[in-house]
CSV table of C-alpha atoms in Angstrom, one decimal:
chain,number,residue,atom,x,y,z
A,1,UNK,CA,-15.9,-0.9,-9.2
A,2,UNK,CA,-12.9,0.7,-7.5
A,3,UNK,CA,-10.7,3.3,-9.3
A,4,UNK,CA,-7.3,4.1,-7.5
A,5,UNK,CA,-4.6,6.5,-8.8
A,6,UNK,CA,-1.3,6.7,-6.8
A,7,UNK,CA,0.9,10.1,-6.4
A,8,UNK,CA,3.7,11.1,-3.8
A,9,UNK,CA,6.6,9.2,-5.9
A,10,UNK,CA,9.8,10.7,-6.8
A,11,UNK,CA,13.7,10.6,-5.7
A,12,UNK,CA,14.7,11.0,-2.2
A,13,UNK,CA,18.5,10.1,-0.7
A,14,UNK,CA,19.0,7.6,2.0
A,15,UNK,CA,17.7,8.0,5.0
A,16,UNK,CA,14.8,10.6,3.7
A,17,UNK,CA,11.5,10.5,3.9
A,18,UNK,CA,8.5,10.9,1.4
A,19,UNK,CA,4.9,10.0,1.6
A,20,UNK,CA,2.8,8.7,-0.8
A,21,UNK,CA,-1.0,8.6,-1.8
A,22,UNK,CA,-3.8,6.7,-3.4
A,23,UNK,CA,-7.4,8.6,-4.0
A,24,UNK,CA,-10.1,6.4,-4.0
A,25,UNK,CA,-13.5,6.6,-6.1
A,26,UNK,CA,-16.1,3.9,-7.1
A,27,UNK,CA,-17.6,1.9,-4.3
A,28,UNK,CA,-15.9,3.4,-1.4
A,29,UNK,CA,-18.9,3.3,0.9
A,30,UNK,CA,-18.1,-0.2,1.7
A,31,UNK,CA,-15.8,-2.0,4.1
A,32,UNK,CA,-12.5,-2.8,2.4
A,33,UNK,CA,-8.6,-4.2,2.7
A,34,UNK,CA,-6.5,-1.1,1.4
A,35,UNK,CA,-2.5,-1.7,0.7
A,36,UNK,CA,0.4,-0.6,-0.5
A,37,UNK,CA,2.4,-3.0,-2.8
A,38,UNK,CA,5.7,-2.4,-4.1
A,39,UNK,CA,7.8,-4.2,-7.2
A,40,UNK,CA,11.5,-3.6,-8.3
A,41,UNK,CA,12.8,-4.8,-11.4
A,42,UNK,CA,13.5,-8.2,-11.9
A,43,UNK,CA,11.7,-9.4,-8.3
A,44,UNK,CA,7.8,-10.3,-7.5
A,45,UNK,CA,5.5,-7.8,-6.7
A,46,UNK,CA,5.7,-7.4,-2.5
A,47,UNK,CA,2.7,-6.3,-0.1
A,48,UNK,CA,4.2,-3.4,2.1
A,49,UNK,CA,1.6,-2.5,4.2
A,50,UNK,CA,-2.6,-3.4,4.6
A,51,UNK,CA,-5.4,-1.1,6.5
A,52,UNK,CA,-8.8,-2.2,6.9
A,53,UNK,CA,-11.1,0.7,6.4
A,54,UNK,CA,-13.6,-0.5,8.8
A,55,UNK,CA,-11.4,-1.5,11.7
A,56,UNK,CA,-8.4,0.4,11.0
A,57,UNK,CA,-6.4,-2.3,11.6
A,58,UNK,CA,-2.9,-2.4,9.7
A,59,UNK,CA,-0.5,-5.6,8.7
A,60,UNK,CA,3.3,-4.4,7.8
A,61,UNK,CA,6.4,-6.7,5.7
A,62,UNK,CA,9.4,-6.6,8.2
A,63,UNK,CA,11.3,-5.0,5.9
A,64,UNK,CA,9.4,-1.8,6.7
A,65,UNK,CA,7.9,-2.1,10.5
A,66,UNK,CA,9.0,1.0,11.9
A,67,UNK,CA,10.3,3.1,8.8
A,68,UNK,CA,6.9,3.1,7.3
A,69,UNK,CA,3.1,4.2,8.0
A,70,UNK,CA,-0.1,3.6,6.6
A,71,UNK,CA,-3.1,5.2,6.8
A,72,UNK,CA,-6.3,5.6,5.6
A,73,UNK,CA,-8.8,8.8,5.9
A,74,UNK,CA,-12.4,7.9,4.9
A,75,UNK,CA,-13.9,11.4,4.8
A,76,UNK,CA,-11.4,12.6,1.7
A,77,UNK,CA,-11.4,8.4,0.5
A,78,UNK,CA,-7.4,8.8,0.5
A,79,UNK,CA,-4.9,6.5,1.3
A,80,UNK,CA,-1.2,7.1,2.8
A,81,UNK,CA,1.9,5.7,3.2
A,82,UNK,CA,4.5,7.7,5.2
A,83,UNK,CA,7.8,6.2,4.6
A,84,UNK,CA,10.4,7.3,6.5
A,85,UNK,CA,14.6,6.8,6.5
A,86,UNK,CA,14.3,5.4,3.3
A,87,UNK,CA,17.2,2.9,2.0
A,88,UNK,CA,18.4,2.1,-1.5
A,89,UNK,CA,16.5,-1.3,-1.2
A,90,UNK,CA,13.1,0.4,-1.0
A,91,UNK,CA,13.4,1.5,-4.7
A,92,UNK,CA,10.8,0.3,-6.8
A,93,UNK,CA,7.3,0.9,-8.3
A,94,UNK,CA,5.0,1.5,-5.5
A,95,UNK,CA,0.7,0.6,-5.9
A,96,UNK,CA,-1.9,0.8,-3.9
A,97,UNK,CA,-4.5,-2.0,-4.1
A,98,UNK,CA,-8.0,-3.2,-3.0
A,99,UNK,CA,-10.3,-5.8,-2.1
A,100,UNK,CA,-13.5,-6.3,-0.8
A,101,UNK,CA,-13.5,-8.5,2.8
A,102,UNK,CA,-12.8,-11.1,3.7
A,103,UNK,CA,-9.1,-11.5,3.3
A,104,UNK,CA,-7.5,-13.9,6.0
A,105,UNK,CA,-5.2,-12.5,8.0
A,106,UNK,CA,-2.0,-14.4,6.8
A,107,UNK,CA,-3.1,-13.6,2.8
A,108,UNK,CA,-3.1,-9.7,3.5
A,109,UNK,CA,0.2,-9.2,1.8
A,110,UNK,CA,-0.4,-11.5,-0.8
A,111,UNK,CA,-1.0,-9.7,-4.2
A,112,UNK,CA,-3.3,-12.6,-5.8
A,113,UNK,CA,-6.1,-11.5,-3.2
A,114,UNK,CA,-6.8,-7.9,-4.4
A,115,UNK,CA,-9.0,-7.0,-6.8
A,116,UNK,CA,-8.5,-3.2,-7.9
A,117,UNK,CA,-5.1,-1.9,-8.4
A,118,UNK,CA,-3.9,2.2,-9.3
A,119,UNK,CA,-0.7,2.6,-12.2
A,120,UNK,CA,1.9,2.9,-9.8
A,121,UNK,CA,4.2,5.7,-8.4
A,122,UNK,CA,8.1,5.3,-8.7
A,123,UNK,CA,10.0,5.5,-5.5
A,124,UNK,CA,14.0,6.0,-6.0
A,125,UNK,CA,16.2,5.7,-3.0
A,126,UNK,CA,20.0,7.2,-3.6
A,127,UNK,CA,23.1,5.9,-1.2
């Protein structure tokens, strides 16, 4: 069992920056596929950005290569995402996720394949 609690949300004006974590607790010993999912009202929940804790390897959506980060640092079990010149189209409810391996590598973004899931940090973008 995986418990994941999201903080870091709040309002920033276009072309700002804020980052956002996820603590981790449970079973964190083990290899796992981290992200960062994201869901504005109205639209499907969209993957943002995946880490493997293992092999540090990181998938990103094109609507955020370059403007966004993710990281992962296993000796405090915390997960980040550095967002940077923010637009009004990145507003929405941001979560972290994760699954246990393996998670091909054309599923990362896809929300049906993880497991454990925090409540969700709001991110508004202002023009």
């Amino acid at each position: 069992q995986v418990q994941l609690v999201e903080s870091g949300g709040g309002s920033v004006q276009s072309g700002g920056s804020l980052r956002l974590s996820c603590t981790t607790s449970g079973s964190t010993d083990r290899r796992f596929h981290l992200a960062w999912f994201r869901q504005a009202p109205g639209k499907e929940r969209e993957g943002v950005a995946t880490i493997d804790t293992t092999y540090a390897t990181t998938t990103y959506a094109e609507s955020v290569k370059g403007r966004f980060t993710i990281s992962h640092d296993n000796a405090k079990n915390t997960l980040y995402l550095q967002m940077n010149s923010l637009k009004p189209e990145d507003t929405a409810k941001y979560y972290c996720a994760a699954s246990p391996p393996p998670i091909t590598w054309w599923q990362l973004l896809k929300a049906e394949k993880y497991i454990y899931w925090g409540q969700g940090t709001q991110v508004t973008v202002s023009s």
